[in-house]
Coordinates of N, CA, C and O in Angstrom, one line a residue:
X1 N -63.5 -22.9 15.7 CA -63.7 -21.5 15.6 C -64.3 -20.9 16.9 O -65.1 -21.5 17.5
X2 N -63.8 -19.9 17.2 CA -64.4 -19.2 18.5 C -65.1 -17.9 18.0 O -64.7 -17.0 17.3
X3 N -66.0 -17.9 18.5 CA -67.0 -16.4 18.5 C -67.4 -15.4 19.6 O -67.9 -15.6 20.7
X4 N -67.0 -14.3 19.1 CA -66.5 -13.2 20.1 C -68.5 -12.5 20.1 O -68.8 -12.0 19.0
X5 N -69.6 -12.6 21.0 CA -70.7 -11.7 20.8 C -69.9 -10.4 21.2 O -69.3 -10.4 22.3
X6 N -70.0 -9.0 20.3 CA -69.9 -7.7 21.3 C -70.6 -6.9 21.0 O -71.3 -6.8 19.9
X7 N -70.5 -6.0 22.0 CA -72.2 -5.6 22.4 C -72.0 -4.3 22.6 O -70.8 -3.9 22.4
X8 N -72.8 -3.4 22.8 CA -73.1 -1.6 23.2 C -73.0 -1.2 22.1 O -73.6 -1.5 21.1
X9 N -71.6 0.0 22.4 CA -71.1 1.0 21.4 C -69.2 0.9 21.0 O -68.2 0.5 21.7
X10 N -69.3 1.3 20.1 CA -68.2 0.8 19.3 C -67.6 2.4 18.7 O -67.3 2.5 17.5
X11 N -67.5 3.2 19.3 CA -67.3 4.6 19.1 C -65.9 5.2 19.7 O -65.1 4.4 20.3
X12 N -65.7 6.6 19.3 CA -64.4 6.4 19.6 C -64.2 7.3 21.2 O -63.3 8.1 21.6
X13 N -65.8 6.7 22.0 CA -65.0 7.2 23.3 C -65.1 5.8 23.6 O -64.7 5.8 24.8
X14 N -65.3 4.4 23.3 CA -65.1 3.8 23.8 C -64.2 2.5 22.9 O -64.3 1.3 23.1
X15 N -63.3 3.2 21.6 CA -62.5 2.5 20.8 C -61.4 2.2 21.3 O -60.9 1.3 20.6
X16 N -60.5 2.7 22.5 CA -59.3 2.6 22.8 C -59.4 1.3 24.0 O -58.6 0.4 24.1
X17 N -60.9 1.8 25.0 CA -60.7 0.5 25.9 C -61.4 -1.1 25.0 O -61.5 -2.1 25.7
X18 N -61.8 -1.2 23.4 CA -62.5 -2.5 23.1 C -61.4 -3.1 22.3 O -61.5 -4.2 21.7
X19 N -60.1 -2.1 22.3 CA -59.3 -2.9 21.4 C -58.7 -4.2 21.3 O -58.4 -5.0 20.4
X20 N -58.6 -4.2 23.0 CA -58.0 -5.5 23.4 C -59.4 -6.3 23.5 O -59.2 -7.3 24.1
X21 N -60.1 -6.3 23.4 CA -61.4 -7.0 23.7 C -61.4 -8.3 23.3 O -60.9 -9.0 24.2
X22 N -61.6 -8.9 22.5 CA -61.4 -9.9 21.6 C -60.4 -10.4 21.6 O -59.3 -9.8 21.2
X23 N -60.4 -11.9 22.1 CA -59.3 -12.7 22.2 C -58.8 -13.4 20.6 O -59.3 -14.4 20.2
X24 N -57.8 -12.8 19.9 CA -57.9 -12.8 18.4 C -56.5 -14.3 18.7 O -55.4 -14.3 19.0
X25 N -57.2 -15.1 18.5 CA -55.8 -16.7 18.2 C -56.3 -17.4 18.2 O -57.5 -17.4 18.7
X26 N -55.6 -18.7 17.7 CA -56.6 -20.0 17.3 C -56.1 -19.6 15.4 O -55.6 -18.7 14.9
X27 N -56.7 -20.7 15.0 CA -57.2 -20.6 13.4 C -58.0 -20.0 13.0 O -57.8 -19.5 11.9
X28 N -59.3 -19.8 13.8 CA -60.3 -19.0 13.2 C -61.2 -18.5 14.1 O -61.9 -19.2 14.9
X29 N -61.4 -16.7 14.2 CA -62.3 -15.7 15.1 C -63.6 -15.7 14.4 O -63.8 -16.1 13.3
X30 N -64.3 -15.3 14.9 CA -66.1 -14.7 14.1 C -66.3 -13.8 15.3 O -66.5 -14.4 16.4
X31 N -66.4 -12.6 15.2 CA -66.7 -11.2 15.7 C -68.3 -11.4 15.2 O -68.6 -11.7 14.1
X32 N -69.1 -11.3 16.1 CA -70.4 -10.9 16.2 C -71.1 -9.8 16.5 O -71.3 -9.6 17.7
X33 N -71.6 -8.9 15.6 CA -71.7 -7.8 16.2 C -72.8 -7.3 16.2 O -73.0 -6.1 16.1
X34 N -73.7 -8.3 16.3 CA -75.7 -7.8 16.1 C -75.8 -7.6 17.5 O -77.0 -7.9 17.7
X35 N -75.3 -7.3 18.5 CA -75.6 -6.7 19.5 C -74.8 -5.2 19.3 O -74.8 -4.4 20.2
X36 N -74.4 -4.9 18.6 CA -73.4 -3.3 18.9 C -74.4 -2.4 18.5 O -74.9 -2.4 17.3
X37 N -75.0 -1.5 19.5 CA -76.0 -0.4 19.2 C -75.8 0.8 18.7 O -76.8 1.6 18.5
X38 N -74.3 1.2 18.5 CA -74.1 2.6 17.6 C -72.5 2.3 17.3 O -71.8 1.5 17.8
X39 N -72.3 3.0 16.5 CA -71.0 2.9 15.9 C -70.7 4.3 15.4 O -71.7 4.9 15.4
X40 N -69.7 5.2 15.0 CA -69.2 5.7 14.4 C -67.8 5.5 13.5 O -67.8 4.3 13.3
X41 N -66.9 6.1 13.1 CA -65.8 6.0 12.0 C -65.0 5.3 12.9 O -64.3 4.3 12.5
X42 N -64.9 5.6 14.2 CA -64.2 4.8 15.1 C -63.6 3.1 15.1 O -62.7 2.4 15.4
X43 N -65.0 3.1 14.4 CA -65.3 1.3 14.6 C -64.7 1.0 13.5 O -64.2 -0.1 13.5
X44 N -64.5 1.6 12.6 CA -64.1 0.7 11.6 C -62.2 1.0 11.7 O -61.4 0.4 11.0
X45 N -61.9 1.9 12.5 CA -60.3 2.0 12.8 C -60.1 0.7 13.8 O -58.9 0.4 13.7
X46 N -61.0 -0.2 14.8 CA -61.1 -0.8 15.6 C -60.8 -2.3 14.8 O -59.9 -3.2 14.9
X47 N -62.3 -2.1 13.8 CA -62.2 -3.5 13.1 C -60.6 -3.6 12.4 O -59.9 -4.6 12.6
X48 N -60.3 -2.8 11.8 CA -58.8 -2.9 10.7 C -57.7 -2.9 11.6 O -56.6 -3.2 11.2
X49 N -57.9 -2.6 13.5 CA -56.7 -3.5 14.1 C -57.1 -4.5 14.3 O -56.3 -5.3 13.9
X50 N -58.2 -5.0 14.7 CA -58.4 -6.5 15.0 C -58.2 -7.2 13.9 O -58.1 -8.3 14.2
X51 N -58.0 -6.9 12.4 CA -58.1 -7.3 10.9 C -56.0 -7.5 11.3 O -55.4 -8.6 11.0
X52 N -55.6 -6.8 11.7 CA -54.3 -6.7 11.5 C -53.4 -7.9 12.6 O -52.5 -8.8 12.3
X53 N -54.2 -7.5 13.9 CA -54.2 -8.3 14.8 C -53.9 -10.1 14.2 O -53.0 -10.9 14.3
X54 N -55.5 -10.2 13.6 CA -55.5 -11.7 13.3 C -54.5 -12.3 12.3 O -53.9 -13.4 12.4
X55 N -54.3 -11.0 11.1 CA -53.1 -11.7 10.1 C -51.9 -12.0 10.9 O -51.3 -13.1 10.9
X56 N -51.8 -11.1 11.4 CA -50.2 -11.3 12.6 C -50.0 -13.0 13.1 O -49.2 -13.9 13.2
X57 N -51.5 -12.7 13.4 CA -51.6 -14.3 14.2 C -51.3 -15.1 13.6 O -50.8 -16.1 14.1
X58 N -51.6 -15.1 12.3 CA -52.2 -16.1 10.9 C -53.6 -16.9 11.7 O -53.7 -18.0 12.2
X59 N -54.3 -16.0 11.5 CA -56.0 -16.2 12.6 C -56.9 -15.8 11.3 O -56.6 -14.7 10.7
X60 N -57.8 -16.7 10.9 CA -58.4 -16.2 10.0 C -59.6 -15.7 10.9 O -60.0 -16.3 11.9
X61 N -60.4 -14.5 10.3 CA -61.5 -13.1 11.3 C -62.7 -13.3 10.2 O -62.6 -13.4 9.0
X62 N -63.5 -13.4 10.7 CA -65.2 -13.4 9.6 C -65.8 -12.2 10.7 O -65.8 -12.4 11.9
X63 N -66.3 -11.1 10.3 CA -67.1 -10.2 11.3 C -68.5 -10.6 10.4 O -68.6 -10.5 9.2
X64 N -69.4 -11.0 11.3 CA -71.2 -11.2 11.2 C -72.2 -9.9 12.0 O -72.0 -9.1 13.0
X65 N -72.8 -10.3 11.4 CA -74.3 -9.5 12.2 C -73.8 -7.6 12.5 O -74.3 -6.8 13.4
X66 N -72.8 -7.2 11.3 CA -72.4 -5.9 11.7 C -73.4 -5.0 10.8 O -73.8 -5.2 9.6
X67 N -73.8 -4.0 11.9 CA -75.1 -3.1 11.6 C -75.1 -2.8 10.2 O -74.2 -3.3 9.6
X68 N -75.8 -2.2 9.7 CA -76.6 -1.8 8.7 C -75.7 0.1 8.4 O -75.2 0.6 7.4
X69 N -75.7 0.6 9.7 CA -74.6 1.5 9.6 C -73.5 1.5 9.3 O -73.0 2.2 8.4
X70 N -72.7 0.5 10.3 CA -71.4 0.1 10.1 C -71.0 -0.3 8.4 O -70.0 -0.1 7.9
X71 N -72.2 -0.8 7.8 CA -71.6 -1.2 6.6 C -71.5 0.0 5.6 O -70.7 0.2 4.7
X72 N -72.6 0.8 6.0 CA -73.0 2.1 5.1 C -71.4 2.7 5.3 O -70.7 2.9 4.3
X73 N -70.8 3.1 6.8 CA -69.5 4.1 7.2 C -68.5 3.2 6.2 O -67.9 3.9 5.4
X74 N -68.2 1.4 6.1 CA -67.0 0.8 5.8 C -66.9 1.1 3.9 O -65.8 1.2 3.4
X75 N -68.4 1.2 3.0 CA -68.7 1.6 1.7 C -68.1 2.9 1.9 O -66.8 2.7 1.8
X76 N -68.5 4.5 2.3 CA -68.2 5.8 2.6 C -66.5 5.2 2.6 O -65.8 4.9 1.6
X77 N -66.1 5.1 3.5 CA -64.8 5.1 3.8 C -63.4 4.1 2.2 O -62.3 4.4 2.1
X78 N -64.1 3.2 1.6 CA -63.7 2.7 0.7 C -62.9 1.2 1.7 O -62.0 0.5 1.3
X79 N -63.5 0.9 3.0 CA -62.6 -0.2 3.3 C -63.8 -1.6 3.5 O -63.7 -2.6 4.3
X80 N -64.8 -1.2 2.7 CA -65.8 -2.4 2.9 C -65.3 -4.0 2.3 O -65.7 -5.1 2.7
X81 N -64.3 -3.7 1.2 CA -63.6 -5.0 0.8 C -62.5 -5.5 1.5 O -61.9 -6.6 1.4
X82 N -62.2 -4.7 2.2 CA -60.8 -5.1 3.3 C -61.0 -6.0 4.4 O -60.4 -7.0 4.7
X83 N -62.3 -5.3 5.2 CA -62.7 -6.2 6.7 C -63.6 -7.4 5.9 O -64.4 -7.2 4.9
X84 N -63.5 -8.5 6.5 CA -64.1 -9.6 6.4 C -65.5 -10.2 6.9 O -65.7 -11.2 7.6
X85 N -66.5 -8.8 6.3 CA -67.9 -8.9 6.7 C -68.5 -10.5 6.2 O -67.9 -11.2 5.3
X86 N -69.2 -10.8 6.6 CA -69.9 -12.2 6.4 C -71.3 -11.8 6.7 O -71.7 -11.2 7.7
X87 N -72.1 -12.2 5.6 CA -73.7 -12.3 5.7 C -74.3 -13.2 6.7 O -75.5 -13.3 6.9

């Protein structure tokens, strides 16, 4: 399994350049995201391509350490069962 740390801001002035960020192949990704220091609705349009990304691959994706916000926006939004948060 390979693990992606990403870090700053995850927003949507900077959603278009993190898309490619993460090298999503192999069997299995783990997105880390207890370094990401703000987020907005952006992030969770970000997480559901990299979510789409990895099925394509047949890459199984675990996202960890995602803020305390981010999870409050993915509840709000109704896609908190879709992305593959991990405790």
């Amino acid at each position: 399994m390979s693990t992606w740390l990403l870090g700053g801001e995850l927003t949507l002035a900077s959603a278009a350049a993190r898309l490619a960020e993460p090298d999503i192949a192999g069997e299995a990704v783990r997105l880390d995201l207890s370094a990401v220091t703000r987020v907005d609705s952006a992030a969770l349009a970000v997480l559901l391509a990299w979510l789409r990304r990895a099925q394509a691959a047949g890459t199984s994706l675990a996202i960890v350490g995602a803020p305390a916000s981010l999870l409050q926006l993915a509840r709000l939004y109704g896609v908190d069962t879709l992305l593959p948060f991990v405790e």
